[in-house]
Coordinates of N, CA and C in Angstrom, one line a residue:
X58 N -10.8 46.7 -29.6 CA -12.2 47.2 -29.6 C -12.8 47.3 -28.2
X59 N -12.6 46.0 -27.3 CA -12.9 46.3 -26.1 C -12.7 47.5 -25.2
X60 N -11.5 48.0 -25.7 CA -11.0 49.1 -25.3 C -11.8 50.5 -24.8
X61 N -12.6 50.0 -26.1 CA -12.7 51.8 -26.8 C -14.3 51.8 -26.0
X62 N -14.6 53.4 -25.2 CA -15.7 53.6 -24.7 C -16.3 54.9 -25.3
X63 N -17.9 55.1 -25.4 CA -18.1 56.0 -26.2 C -18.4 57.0 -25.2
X64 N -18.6 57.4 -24.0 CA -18.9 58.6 -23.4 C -17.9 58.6 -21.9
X65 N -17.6 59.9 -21.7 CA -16.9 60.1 -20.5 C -17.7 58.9 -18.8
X66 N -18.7 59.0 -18.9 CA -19.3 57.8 -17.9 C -18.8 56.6 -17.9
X67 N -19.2 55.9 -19.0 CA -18.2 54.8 -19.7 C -17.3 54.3 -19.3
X68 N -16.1 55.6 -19.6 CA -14.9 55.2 -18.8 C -14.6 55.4 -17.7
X69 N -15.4 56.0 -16.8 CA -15.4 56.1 -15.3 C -15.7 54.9 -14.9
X70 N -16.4 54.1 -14.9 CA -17.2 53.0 -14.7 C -15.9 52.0 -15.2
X71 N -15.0 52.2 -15.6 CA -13.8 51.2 -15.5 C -12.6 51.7 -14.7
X72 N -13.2 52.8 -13.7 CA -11.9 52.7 -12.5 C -10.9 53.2 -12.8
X73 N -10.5 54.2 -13.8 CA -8.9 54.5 -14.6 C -8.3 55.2 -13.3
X74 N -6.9 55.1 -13.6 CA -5.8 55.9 -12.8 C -5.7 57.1 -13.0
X75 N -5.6 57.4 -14.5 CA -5.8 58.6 -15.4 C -6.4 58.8 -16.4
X76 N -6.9 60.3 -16.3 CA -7.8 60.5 -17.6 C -6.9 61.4 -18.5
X77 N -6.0 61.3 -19.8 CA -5.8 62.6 -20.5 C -6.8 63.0 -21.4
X78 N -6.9 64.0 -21.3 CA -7.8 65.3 -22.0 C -6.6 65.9 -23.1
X79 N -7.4 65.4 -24.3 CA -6.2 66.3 -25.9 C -7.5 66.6 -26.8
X80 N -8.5 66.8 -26.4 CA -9.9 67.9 -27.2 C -9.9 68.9 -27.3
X81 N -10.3 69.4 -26.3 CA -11.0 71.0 -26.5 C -11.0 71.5 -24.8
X82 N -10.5 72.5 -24.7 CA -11.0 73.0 -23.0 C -12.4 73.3 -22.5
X83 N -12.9 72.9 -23.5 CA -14.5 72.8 -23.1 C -15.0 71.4 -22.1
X84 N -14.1 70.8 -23.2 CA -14.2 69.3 -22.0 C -13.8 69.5 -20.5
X85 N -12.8 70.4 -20.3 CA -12.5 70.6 -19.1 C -13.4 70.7 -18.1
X86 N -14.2 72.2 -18.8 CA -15.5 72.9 -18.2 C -16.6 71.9 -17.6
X87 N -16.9 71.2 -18.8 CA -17.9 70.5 -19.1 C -17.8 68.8 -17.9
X88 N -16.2 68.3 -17.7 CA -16.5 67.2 -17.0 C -14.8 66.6 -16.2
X89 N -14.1 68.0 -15.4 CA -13.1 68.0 -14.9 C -13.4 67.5 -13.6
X90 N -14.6 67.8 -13.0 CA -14.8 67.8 -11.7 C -15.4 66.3 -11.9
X91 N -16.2 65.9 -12.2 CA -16.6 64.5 -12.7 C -15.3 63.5 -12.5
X92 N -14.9 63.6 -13.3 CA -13.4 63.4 -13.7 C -12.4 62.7 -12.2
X93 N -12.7 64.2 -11.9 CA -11.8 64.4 -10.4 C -12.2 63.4 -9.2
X94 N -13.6 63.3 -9.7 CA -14.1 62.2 -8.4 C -13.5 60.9 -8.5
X95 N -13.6 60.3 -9.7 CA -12.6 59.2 -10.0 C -11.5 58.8 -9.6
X96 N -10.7 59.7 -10.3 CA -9.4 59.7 -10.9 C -8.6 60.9 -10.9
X97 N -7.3 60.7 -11.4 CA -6.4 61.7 -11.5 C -6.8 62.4 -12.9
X98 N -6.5 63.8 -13.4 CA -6.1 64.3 -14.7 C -5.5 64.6 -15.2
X99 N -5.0 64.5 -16.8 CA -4.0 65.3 -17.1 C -5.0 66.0 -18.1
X100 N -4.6 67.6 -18.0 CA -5.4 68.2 -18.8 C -4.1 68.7 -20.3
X101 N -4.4 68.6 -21.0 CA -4.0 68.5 -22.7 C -4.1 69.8 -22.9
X102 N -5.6 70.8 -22.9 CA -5.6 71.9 -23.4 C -5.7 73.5 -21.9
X103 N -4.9 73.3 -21.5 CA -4.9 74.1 -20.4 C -5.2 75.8 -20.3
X104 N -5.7 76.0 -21.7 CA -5.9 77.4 -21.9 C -7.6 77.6 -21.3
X105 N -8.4 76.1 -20.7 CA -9.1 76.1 -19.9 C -9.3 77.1 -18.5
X106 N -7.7 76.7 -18.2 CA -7.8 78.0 -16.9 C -7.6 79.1 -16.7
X107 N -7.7 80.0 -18.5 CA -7.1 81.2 -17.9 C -9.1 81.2 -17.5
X108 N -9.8 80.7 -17.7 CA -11.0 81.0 -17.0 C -11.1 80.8 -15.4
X109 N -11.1 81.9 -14.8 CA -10.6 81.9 -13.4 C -11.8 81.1 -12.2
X110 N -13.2 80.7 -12.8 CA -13.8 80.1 -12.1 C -13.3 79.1 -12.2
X111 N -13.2 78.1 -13.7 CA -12.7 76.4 -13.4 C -11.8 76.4 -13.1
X112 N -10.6 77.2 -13.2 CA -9.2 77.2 -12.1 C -9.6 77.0 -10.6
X113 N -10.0 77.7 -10.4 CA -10.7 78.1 -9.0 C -11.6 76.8 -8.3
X114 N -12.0 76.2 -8.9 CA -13.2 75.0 -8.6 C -12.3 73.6 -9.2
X115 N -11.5 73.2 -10.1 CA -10.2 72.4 -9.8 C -9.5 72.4 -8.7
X116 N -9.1 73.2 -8.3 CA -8.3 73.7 -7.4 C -8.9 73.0 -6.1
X117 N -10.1 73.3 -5.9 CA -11.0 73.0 -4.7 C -11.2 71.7 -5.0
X118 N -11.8 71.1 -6.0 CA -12.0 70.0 -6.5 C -10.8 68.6 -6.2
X119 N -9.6 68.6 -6.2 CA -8.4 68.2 -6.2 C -8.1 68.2 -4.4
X120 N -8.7 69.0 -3.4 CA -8.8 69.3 -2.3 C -9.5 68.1 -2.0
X121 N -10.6 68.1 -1.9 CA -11.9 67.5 -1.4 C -11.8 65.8 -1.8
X122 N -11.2 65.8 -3.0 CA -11.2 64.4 -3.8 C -9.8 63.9 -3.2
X123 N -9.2 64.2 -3.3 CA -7.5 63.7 -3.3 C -6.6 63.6 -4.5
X124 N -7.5 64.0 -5.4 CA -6.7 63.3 -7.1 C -6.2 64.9 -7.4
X125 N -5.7 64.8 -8.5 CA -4.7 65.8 -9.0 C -4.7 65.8 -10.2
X126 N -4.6 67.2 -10.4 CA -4.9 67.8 -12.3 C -2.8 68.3 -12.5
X127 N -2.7 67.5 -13.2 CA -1.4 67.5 -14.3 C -2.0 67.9 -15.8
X128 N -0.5 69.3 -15.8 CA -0.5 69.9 -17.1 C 0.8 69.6 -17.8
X129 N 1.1 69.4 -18.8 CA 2.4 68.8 -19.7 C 3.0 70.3 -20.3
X130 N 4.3 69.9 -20.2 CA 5.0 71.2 -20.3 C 4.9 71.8 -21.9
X131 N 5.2 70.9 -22.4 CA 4.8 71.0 -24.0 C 5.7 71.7 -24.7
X132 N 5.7 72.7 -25.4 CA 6.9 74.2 -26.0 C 7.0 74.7 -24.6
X133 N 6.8 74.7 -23.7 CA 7.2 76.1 -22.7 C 8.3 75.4 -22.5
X134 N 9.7 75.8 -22.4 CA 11.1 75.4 -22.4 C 11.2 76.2 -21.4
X135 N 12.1 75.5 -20.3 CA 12.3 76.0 -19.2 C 11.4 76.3 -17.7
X136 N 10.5 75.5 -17.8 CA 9.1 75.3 -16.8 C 9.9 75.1 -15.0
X137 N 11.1 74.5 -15.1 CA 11.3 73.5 -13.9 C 11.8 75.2 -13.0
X138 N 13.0 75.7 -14.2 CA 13.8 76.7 -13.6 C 12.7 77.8 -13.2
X139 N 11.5 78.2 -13.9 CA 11.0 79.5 -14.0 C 10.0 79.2 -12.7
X140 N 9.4 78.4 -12.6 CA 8.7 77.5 -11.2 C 9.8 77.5 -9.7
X141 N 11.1 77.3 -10.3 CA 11.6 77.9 -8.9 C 11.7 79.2 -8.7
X142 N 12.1 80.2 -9.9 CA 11.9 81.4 -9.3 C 10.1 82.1 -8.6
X143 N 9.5 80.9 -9.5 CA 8.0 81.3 -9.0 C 7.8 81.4 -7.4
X144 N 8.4 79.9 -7.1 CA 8.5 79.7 -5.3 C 9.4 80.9 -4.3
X145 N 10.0 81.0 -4.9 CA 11.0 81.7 -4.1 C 10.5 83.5 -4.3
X146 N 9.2 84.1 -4.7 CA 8.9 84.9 -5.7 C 10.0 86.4 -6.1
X147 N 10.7 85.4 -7.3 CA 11.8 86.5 -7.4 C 11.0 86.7 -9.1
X148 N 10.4 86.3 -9.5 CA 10.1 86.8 -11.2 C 9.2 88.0 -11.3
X149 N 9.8 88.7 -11.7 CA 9.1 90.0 -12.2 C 8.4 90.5 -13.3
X150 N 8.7 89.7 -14.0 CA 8.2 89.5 -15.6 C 8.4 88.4 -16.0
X151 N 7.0 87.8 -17.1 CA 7.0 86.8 -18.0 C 6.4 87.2 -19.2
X152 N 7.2 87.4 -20.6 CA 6.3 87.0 -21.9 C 6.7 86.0 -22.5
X153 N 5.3 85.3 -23.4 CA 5.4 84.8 -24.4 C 5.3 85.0 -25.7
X154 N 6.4 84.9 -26.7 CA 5.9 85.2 -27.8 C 6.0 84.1 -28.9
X155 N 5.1 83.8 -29.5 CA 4.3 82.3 -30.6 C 4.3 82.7 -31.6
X156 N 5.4 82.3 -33.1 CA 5.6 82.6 -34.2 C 5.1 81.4 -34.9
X157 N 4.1 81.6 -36.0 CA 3.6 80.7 -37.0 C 3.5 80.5 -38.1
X158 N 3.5 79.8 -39.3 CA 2.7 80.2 -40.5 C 1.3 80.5 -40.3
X159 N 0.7 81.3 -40.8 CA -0.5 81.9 -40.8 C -1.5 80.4 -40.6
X160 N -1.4 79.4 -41.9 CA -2.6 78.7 -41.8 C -2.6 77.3 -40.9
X161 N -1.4 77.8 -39.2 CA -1.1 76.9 -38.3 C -2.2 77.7 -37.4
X162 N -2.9 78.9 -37.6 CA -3.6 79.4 -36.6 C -5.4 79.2 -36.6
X163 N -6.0 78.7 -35.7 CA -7.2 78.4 -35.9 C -8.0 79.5 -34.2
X164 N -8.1 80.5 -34.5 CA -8.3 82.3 -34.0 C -10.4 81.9 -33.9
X165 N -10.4 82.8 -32.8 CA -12.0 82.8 -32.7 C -11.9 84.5 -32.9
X166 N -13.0 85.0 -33.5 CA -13.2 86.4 -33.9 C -12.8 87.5 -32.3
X167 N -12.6 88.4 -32.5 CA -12.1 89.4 -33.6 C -10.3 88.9 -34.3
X168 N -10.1 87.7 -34.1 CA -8.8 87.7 -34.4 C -8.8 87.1 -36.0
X169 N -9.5 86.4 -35.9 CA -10.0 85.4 -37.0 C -9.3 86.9 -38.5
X170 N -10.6 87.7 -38.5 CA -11.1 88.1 -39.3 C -9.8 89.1 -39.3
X171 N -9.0 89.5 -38.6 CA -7.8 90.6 -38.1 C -6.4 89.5 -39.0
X172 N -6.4 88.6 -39.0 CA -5.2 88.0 -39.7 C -5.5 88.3 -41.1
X173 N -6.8 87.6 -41.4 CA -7.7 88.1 -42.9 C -7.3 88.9 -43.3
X174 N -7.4 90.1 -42.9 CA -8.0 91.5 -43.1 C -6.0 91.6 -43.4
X175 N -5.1 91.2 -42.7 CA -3.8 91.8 -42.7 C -3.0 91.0 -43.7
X176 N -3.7 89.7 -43.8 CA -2.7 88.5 -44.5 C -2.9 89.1 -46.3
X177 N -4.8 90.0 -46.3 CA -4.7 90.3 -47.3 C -3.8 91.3 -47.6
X178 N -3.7 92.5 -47.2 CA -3.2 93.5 -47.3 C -1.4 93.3 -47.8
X179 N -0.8 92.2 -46.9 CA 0.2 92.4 -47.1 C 0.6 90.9 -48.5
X180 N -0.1 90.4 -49.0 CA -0.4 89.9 -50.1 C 0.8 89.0 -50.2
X181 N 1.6 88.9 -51.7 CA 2.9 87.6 -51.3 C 4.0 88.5 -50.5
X182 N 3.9 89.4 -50.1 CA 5.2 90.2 -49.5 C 5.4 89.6 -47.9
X183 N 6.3 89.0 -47.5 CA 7.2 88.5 -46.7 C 6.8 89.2 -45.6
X184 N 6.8 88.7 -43.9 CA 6.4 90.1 -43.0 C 5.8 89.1 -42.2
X185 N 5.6 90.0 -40.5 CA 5.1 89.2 -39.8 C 3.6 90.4 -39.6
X186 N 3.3 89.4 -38.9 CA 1.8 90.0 -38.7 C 1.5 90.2 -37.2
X187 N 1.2 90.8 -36.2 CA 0.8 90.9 -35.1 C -0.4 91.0 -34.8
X188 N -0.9 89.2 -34.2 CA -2.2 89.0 -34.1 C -2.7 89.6 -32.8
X189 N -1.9 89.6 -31.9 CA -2.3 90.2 -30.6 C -0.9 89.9 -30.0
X190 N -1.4 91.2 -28.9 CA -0.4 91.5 -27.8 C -1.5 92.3 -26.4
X191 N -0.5 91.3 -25.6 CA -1.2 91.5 -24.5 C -1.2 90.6 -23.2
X192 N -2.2 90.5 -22.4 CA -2.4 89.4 -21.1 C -2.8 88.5 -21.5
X193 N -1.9 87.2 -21.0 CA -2.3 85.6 -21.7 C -4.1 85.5 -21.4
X194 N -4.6 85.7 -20.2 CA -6.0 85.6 -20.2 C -6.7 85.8 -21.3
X195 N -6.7 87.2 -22.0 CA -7.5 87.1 -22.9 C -7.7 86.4 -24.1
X196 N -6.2 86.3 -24.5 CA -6.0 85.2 -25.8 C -6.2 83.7 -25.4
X197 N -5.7 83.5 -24.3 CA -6.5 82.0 -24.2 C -8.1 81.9 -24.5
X198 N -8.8 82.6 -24.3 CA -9.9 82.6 -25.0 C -10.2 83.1 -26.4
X199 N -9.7 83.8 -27.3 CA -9.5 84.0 -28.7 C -8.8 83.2 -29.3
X200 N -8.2 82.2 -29.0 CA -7.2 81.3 -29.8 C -6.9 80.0 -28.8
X201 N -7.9 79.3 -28.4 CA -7.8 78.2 -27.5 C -7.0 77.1 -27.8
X202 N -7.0 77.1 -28.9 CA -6.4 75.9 -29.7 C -5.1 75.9 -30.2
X203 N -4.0 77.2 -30.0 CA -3.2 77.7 -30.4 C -2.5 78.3 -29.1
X204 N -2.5 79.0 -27.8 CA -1.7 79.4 -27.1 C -1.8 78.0 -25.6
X205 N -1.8 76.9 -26.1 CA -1.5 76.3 -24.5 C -0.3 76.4 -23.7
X206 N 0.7 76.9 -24.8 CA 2.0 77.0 -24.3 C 1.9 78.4 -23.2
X207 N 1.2 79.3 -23.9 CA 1.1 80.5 -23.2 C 0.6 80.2 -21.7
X208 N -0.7 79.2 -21.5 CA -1.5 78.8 -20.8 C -0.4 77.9 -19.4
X209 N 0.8 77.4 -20.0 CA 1.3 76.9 -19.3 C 2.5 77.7 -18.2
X210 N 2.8 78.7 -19.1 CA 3.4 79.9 -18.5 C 3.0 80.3 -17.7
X211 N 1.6 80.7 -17.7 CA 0.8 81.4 -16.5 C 0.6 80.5 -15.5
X212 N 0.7 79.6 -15.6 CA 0.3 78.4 -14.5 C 1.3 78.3 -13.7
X213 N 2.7 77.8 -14.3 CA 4.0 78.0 -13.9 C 4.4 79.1 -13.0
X214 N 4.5 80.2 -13.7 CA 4.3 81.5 -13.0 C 3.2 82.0 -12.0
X215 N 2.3 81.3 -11.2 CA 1.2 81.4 -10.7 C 1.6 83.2 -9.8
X216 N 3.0 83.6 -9.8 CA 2.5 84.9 -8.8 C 2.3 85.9 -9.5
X217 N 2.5 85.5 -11.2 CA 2.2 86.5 -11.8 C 0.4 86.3 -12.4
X218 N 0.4 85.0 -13.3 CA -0.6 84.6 -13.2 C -1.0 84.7 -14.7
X219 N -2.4 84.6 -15.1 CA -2.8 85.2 -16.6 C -2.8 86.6 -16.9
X220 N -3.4 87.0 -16.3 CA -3.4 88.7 -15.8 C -1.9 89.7 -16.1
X221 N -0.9 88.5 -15.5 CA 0.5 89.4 -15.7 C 1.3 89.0 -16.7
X222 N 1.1 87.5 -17.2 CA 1.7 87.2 -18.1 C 1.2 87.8 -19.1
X223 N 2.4 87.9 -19.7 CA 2.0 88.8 -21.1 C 2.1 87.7 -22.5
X224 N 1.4 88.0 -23.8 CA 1.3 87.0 -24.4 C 1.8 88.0 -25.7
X225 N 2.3 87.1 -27.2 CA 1.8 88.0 -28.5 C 2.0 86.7 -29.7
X226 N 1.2 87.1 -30.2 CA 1.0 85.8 -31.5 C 1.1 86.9 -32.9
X227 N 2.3 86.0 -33.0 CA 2.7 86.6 -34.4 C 2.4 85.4 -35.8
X228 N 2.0 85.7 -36.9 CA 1.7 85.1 -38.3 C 3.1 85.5 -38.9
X229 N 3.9 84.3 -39.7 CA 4.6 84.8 -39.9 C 4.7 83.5 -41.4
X230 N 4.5 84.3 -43.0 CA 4.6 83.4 -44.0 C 5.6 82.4 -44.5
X231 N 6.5 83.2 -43.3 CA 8.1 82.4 -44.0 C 8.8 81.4 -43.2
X232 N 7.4 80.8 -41.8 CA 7.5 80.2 -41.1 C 6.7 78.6 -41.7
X233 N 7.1 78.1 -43.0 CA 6.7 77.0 -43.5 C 7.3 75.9 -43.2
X234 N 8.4 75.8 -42.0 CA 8.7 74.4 -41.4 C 9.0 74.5 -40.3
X235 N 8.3 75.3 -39.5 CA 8.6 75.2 -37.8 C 7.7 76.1 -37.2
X236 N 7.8 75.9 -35.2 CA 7.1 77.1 -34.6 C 8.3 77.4 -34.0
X237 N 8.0 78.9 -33.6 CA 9.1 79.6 -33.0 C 8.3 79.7 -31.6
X238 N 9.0 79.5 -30.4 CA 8.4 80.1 -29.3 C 9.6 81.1 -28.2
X239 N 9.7 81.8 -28.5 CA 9.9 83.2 -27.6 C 10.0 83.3 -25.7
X240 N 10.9 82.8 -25.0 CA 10.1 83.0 -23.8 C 11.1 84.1 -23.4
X241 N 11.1 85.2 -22.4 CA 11.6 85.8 -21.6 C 11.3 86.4 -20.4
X242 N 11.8 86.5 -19.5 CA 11.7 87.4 -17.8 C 12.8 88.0 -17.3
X243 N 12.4 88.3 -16.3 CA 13.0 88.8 -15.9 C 13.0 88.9 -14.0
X244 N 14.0 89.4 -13.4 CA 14.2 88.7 -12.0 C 14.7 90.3 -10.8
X245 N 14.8 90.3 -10.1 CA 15.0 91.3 -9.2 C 16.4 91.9 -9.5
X246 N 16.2 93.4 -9.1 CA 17.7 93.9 -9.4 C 18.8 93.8 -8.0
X247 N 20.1 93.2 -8.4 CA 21.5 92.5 -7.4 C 22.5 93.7 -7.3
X248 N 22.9 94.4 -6.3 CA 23.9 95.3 -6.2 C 25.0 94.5 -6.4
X249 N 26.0 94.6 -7.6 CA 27.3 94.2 -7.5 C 28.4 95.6 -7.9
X250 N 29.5 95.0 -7.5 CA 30.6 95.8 -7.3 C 30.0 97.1 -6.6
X251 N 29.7 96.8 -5.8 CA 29.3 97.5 -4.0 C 27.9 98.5 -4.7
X252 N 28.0 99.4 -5.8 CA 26.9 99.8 -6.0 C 26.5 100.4 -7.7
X253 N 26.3 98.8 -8.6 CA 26.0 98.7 -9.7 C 24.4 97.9 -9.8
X254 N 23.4 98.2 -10.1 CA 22.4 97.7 -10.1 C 22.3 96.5 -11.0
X255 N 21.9 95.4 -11.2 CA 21.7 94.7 -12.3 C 20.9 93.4 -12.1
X256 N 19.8 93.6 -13.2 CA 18.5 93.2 -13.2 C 18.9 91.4 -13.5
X257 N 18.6 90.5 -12.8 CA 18.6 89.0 -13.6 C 17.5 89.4 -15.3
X258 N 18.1 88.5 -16.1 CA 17.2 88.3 -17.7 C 17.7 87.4 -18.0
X259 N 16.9 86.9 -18.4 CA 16.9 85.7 -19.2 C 16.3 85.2 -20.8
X260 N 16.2 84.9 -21.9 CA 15.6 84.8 -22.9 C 15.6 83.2 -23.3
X261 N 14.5 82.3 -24.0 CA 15.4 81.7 -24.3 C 14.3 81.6 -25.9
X262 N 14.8 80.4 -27.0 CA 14.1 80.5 -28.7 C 14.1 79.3 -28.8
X263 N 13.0 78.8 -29.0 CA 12.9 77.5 -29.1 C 12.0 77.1 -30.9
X264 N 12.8 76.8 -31.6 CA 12.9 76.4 -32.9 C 12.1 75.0 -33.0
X265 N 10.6 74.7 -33.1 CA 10.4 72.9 -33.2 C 9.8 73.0 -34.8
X266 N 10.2 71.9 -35.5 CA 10.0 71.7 -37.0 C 8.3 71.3 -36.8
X267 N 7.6 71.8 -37.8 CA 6.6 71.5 -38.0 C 6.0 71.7 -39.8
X268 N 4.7 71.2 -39.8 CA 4.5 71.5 -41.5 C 3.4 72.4 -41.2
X269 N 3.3 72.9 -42.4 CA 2.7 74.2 -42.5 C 1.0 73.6 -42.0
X270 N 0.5 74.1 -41.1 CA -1.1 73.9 -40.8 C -1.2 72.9 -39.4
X271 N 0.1 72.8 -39.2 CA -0.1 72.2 -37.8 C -0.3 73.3 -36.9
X272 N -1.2 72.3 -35.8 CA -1.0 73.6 -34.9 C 0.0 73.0 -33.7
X273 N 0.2 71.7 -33.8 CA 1.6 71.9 -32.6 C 3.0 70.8 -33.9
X274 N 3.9 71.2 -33.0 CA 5.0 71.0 -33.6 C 5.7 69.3 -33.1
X275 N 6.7 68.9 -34.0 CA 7.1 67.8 -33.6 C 7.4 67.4 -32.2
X276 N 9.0 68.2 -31.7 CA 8.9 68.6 -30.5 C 7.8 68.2 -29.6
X277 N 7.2 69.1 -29.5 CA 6.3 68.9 -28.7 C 5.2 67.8 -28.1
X278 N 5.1 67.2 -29.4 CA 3.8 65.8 -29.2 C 5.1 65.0 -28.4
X279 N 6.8 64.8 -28.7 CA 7.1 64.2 -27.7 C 7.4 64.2 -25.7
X280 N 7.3 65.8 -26.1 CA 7.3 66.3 -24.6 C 6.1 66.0 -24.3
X281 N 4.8 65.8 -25.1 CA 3.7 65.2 -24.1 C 4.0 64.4 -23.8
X282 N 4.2 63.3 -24.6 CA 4.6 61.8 -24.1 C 5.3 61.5 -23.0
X283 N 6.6 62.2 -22.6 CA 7.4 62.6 -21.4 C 6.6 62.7 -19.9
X284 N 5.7 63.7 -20.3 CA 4.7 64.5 -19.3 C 3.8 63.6 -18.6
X285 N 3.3 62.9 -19.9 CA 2.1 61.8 -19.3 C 3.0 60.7 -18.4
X286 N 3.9 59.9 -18.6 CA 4.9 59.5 -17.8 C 5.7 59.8 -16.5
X287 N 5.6 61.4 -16.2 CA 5.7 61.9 -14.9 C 4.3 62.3 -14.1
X288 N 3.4 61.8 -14.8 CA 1.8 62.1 -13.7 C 1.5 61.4 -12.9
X289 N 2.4 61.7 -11.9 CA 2.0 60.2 -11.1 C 2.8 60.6 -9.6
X290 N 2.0 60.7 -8.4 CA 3.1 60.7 -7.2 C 3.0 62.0 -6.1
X291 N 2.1 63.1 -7.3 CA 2.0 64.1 -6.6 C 0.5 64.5 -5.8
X292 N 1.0 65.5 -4.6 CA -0.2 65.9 -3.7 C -1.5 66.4 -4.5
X293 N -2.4 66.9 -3.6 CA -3.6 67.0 -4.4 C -3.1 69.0 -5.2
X294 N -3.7 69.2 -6.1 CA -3.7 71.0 -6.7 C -3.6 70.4 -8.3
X295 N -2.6 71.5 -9.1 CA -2.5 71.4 -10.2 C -1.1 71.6 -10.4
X296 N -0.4 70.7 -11.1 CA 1.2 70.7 -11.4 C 1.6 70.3 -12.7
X297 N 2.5 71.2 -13.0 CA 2.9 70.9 -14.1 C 4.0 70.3 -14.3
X298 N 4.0 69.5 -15.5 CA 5.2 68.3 -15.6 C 5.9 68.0 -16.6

């Protein structure tokens, strides 16, 4: 019980090492910079940054302080490799694509009412639904609670970014024990055998068991755990782990 503090001040006033954030990316908004004066962060819901000012003012924030915002890899499979092609900037494409049971998705309108409107139409008949397609940016803000993984892509990928990353959230009813997550890119084209063009690609499908109305998968809660365990050691910015 001593433990437990009721407001973000509270716990500042006990000196922590780290703060993890697993709420809402509102909290981000609302008390990252605060935060940052303290202490280190790990931010939980990272679809905080496809808003390009608090990206922007972290960023700076982590400068001036010396502390450092850590993001957890989570479903994005394959973070370490796709971060090196980020550095070296050989990636030319990134999508994501997020397969669910319908009542694993918690959508802010116009999407909300777009699953509705489709989940009714296609009634008990089997089928996926296509909730959106498009640039991770905007869906991180229509489905905040649902694309972090996407959120982590764009991070990772920083030369592509939200803007270039591409996103698509599929509803899918016959998805009642798992999420599906989708990644692929793609890399510069290699002249072989003196003059054959051929593009690097990559795909990869990541299957994590879940019950119907979760919104994250088994998998996953243990790669946070992982993540939180590697927050520690690095320069000031935002890195993912």
């Amino acid at each position: 019980q001593d433990l437990i503090v009721e407001t973000i001040e509270e716990g500042l006033q006990r000196s922590p090492d780290l703060i993890i954030e697993v709420a809402h990316p509102n909290i981000i908004e609302k008390y990252a910079e605060k935060i940052l004066d303290v202490c280190d962060l790990f931010i939980g819901s990272p679809t905080a940054l496809a808003n390009e000012s608090i990206e922007n003012s972290l960023r700076r924030k982590t400068i001036e302080s010396g502390h450092v915002v850590y993001i957890g890899t989570g479903a994005f499979w394959g973070a370490e490799d796709i971060g090196k092609m980020n550095e070296r900037n050989t990636l030319c494409s990134l999508s994501i694509t997020m397969k669910k049971h319908p009542d694993s998705y918690k959508l802010n309108e116009p999407l909300h009412s777009k699953l509705i409107e489709q989940r009714t139409k296609l009634g008990d008949q089997p089928g996926e639904i296509v909730i959106y397609s498009g640039p991770v940016r905007e869906l991180c803000r229509l489905a905040p609670n649902n694309v972090n993984t996407m959120a982590v892509g764009a991070t990772v990928a920083s030369s592509l970014g939200f803007d270039r990353v591409q996103g698509c959230l599929i509803a899918d009813t016959s998805l009642s024990d798992r999420h599906i997550v989708e990644i692929e890119l793609s890399g510069p084209e290699t002249i072989v055998n003196e003059n054959d063009k051929v593009k690097f690609h990559t795909k990869t499908v990541r299957s994590n068991p879940a019950e119907i109305g979760a919104v994250t998968g088994t998998a996953t809660l243990l790669s946070f755990v992982s993540s939180i365990k590697r927050a520690k050691g690095r320069t000031a910015g935002i890195h993912v782990v």
